[in-house]
PDB file of C-alpha atoms in Angstrom:
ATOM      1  CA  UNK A   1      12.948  -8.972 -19.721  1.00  0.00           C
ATOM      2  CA  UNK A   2      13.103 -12.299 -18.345  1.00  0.00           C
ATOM      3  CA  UNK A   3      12.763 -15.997 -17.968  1.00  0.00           C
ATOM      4  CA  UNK A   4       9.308 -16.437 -18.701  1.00  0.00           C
ATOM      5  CA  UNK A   5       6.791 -14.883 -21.186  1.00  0.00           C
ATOM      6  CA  UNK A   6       3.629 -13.059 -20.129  1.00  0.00           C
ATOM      7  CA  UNK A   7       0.907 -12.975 -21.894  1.00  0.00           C
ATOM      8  CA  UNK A   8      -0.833  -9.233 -21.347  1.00  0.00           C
ATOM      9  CA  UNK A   9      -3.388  -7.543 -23.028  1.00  0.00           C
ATOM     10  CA  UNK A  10      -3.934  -4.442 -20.734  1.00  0.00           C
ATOM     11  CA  UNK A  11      -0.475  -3.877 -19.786  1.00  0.00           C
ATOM     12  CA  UNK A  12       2.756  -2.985 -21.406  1.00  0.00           C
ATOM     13  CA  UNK A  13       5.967  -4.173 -19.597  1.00  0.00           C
ATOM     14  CA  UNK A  14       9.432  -3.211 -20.297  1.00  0.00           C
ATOM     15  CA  UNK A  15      12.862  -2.973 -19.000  1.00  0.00           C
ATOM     16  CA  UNK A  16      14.865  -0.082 -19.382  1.00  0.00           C
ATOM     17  CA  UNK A  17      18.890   0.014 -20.019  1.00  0.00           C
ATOM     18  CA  UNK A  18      19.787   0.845 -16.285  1.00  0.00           C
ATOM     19  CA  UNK A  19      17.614  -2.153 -14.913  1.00  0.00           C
ATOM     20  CA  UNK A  20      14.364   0.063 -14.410  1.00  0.00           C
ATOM     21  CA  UNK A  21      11.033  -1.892 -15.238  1.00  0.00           C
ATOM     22  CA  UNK A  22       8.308   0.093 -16.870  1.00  0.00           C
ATOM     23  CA  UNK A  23       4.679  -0.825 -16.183  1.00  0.00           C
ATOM     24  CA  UNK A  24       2.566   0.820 -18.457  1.00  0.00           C
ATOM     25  CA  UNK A  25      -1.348   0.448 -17.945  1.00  0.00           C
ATOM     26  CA  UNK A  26      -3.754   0.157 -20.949  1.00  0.00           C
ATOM     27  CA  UNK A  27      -6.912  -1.109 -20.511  1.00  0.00           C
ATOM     28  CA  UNK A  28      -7.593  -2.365 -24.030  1.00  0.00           C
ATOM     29  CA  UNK A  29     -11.222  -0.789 -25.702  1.00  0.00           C
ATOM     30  CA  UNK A  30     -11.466   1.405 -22.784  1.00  0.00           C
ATOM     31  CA  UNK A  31     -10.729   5.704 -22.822  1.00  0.00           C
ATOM     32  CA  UNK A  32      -9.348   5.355 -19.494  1.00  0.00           C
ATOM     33  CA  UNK A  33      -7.975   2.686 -16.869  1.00  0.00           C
ATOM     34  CA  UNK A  34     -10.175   0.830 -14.479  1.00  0.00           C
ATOM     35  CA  UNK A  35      -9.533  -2.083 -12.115  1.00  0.00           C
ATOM     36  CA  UNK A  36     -11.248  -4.715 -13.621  1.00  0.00           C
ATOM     37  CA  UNK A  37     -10.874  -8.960 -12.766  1.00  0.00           C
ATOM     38  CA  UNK A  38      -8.618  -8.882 -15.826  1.00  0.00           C
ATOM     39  CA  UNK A  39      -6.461  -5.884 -15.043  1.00  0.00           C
ATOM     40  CA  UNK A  40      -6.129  -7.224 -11.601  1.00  0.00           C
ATOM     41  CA  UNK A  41      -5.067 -10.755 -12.522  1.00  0.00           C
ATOM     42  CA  UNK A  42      -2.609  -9.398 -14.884  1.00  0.00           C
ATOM     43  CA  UNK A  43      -0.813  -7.591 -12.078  1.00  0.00           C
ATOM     44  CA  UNK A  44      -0.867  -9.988 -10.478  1.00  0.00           C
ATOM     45  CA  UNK A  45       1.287 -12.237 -12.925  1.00  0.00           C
ATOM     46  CA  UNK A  46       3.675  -9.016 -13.724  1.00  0.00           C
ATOM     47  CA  UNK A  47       4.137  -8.324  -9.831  1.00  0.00           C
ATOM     48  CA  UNK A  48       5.166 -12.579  -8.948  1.00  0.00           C
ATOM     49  CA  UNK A  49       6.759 -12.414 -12.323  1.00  0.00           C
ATOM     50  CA  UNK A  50       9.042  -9.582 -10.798  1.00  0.00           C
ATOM     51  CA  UNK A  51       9.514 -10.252  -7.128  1.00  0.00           C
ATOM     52  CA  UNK A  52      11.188 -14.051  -8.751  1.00  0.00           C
ATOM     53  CA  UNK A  53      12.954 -11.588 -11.484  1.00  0.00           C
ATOM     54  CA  UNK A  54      13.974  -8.167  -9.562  1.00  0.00           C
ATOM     55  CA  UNK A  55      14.641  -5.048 -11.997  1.00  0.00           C
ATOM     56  CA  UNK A  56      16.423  -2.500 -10.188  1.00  0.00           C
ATOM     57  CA  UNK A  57      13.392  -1.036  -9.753  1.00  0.00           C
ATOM     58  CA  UNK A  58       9.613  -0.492 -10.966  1.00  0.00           C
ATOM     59  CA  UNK A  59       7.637   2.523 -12.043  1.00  0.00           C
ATOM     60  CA  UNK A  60       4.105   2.380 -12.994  1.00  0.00           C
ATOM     61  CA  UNK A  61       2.434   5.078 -15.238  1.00  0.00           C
ATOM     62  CA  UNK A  62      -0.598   5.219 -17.610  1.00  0.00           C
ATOM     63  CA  UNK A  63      -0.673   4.772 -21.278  1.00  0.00           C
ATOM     64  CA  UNK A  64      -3.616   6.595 -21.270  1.00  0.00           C
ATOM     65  CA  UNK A  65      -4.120  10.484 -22.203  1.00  0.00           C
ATOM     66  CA  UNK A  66      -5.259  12.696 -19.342  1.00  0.00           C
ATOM     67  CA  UNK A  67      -5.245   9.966 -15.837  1.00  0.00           C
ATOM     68  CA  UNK A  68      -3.355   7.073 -14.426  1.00  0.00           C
ATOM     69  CA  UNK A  69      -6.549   5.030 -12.779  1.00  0.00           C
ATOM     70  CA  UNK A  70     -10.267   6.131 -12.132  1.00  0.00           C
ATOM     71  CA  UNK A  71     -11.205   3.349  -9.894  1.00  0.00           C
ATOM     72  CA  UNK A  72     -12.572   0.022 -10.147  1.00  0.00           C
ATOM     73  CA  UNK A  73     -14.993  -1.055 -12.919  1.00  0.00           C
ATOM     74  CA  UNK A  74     -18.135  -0.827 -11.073  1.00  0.00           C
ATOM     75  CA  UNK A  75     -19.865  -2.277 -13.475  1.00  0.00           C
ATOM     76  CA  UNK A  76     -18.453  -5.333 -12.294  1.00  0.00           C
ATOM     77  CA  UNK A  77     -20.047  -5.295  -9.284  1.00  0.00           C
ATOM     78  CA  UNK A  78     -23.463  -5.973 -10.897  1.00  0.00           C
ATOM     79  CA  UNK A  79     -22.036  -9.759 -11.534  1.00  0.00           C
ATOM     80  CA  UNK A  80     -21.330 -10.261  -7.904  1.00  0.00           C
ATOM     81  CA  UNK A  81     -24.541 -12.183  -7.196  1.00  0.00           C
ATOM     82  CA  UNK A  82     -23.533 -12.918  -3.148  1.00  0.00           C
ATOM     83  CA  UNK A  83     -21.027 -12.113   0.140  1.00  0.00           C
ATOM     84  CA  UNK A  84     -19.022 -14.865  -0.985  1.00  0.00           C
ATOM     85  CA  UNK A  85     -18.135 -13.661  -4.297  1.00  0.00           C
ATOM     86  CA  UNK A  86     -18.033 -10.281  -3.305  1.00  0.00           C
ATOM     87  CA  UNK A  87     -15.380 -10.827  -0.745  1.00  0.00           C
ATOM     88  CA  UNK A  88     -12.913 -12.444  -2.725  1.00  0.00           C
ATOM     89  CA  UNK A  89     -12.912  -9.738  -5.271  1.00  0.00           C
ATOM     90  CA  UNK A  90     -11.919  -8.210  -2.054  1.00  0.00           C
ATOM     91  CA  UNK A  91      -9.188 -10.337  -1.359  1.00  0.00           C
ATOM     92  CA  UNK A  92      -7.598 -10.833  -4.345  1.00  0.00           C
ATOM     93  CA  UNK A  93      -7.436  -6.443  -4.870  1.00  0.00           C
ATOM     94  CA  UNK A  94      -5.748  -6.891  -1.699  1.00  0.00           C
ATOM     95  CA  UNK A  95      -3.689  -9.677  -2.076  1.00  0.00           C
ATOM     96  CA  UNK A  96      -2.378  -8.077  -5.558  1.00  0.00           C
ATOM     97  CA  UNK A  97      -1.739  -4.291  -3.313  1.00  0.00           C
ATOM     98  CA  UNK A  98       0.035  -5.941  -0.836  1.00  0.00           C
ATOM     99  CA  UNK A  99       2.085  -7.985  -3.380  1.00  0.00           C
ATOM    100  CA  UNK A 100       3.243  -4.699  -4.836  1.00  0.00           C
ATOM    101  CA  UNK A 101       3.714  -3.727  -1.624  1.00  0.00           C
ATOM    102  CA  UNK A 102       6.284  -6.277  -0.480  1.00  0.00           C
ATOM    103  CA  UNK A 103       8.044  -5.990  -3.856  1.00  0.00           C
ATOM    104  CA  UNK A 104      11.686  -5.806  -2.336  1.00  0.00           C
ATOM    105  CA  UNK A 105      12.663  -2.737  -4.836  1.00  0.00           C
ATOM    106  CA  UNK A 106      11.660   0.659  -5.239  1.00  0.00           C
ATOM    107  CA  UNK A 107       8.198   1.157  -6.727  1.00  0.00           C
ATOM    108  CA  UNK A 108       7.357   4.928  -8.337  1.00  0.00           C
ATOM    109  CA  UNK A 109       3.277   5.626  -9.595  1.00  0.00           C
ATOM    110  CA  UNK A 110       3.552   8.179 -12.000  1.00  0.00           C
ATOM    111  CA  UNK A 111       0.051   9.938 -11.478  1.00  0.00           C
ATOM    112  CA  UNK A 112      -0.963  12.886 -14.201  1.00  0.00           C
ATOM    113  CA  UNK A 113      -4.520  13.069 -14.173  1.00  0.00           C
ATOM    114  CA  UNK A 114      -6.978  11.514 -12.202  1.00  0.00           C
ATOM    115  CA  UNK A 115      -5.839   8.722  -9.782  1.00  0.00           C
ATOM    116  CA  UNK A 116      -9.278   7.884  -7.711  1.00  0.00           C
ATOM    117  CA  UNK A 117     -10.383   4.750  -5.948  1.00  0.00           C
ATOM    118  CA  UNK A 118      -8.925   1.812  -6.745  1.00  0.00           C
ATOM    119  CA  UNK A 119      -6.440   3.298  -8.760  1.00  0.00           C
ATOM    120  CA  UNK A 120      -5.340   5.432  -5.840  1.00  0.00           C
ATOM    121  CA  UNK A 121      -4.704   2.173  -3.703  1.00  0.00           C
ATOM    122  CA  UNK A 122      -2.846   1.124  -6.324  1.00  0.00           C
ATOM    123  CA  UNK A 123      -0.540   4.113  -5.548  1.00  0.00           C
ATOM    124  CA  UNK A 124      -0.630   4.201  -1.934  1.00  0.00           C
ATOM    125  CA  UNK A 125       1.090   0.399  -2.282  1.00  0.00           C
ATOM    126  CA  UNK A 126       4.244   1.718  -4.260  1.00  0.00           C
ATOM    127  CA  UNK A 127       7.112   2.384  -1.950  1.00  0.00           C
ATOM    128  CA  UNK A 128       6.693   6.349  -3.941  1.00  0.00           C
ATOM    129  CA  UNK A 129       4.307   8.531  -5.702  1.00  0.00           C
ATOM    130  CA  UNK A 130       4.902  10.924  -7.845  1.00  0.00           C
ATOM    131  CA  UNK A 131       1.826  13.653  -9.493  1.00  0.00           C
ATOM    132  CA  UNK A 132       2.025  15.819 -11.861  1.00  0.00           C
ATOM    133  CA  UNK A 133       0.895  19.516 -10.998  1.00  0.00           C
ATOM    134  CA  UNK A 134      -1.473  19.934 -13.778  1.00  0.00           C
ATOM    135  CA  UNK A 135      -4.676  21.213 -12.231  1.00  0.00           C
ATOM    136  CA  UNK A 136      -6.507  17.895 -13.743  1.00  0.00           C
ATOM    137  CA  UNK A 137      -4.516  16.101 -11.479  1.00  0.00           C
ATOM    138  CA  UNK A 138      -6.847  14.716  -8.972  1.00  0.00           C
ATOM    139  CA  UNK A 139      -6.109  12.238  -6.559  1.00  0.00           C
ATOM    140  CA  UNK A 140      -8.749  10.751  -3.924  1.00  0.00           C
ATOM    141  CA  UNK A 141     -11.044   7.372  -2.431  1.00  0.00           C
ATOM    142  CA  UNK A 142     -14.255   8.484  -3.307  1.00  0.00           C
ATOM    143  CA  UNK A 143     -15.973   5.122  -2.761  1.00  0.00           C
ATOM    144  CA  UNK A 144     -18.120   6.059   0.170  1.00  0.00           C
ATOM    145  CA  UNK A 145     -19.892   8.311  -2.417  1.00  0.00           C
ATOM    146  CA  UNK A 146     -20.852   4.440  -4.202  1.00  0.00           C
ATOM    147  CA  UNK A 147     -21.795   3.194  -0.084  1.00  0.00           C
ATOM    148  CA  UNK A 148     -18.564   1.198  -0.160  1.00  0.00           C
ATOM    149  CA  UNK A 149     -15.608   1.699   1.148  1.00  0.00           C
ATOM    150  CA  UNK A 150     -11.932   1.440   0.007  1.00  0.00           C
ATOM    151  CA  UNK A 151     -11.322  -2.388  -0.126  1.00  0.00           C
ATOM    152  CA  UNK A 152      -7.995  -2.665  -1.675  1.00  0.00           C
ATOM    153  CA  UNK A 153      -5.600  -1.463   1.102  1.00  0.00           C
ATOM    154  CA  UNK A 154      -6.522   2.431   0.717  1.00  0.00           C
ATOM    155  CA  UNK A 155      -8.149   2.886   4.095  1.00  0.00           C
ATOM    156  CA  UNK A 156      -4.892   1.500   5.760  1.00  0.00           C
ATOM    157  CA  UNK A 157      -2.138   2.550   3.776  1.00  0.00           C
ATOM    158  CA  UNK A 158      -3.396   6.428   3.447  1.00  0.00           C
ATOM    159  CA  UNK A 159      -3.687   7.078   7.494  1.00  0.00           C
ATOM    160  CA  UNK A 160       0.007   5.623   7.875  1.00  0.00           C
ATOM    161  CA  UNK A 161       0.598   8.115   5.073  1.00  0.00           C
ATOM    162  CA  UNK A 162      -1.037  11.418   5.659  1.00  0.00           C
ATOM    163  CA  UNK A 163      -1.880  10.721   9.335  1.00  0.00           C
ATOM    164  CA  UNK A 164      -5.430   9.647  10.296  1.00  0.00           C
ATOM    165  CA  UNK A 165      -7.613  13.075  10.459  1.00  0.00           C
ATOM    166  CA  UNK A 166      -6.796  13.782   7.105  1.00  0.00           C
ATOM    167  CA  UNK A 167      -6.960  10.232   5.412  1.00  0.00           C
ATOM    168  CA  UNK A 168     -10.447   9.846   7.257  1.00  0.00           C
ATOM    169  CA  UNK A 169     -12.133  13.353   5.856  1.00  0.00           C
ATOM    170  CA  UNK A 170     -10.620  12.323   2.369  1.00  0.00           C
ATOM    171  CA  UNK A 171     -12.264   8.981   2.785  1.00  0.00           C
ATOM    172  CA  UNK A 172     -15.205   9.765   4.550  1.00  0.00           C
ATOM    173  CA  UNK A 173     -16.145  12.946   2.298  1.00  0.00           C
ATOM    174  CA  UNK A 174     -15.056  11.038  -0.805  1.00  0.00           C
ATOM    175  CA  UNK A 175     -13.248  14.306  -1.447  1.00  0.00           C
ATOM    176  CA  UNK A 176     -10.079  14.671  -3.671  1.00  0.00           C
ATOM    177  CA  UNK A 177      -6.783  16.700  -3.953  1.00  0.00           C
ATOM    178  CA  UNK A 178      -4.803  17.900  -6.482  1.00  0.00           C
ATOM    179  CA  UNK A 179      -1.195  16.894  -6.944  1.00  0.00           C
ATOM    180  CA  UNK A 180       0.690  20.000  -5.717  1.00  0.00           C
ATOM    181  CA  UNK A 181      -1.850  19.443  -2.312  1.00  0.00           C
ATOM    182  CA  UNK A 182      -1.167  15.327  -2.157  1.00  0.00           C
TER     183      UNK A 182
END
């Protein structure tokens, strides 16, 4: 695909005969995708790897049967022992968002299935989204269900997108929506 090797282990990455990268997320040992520190780091290294190395564009989709993302890995959070380290595992989910974000292409999320949480601010920071309308399709930020809130982006990026009254009762009823209603 380019220049320089990556070295991925939850994540497939291809490039397509008219320029088009394919993301493909697998968390390895896992039935479905979460955002865990390894996940997160590995985006991280595919999204500088293509902002220096622009495909024509990028769409992200699930290798996995039946969702794209159901959120972070909360069981991650029982390691975060203080403020400190809890707030840059806040940073870097943002930093990695808004990296996608800036990416100076177009960027599609292919959501069938569940696309919750984390893995919903992963979609709000592609430039598109596109869900299936397959009544499992469920999209939402249920974190204030957990007492948290979104931390990756979500509870900016989904006002400018759906307006503020109806980003806020998503958010602050934890809610979700189907596809053919997102």
């Amino acid at each position: 695909m380019s220049a320089i090797e990556l070295t991925l282990r939850h994540l497939r990455l291809s490039q397509d005969e008219a320029g088009i990268a394919w993301l493909q997320l697998d968390r390895v040992d896992k039935g479905a995708n979460s955002l865990n520190g390894a996940l997160i780091a590995e985006l991280e290294q595919v999204f500088v790897q293509l902002k220096s190395h622009p495909p024509l564009g990028l769409i992200i989709e699930s290798a996995k049967k039946g969702g794209f993302v159901a959120g972070a890995d909360i069981g991650e959070f029982i390691d975060l022992y203080d403020q400190a380290e809890a707030l840059e595992l806040i940073r870097r989910g943002q930093g990695v968002m808004n990296l996608l974000a800036t990416l100076p292409f177009p960027t599609v999320a292919v959501i069938d299935g569940f696309c919750l949480g984390g893995g919903m601010e992963l979609a709000l920071a592609c430039r598109y989204r596109l869900a299936s309308n397959d009544p499992r399709t469920k999209l939402g930020l249920p974190e204030v269900k957990l007492g948290i809130h979104p931390g990756f982006g979500g509870a900016v990026r989904l006002p400018r997108l759906i307006g503020p009254l109806p980003a806020m009762t998503l958010m602050l009823t934890g809610r979700s929506v189907d596809g053919g209603r997102a």
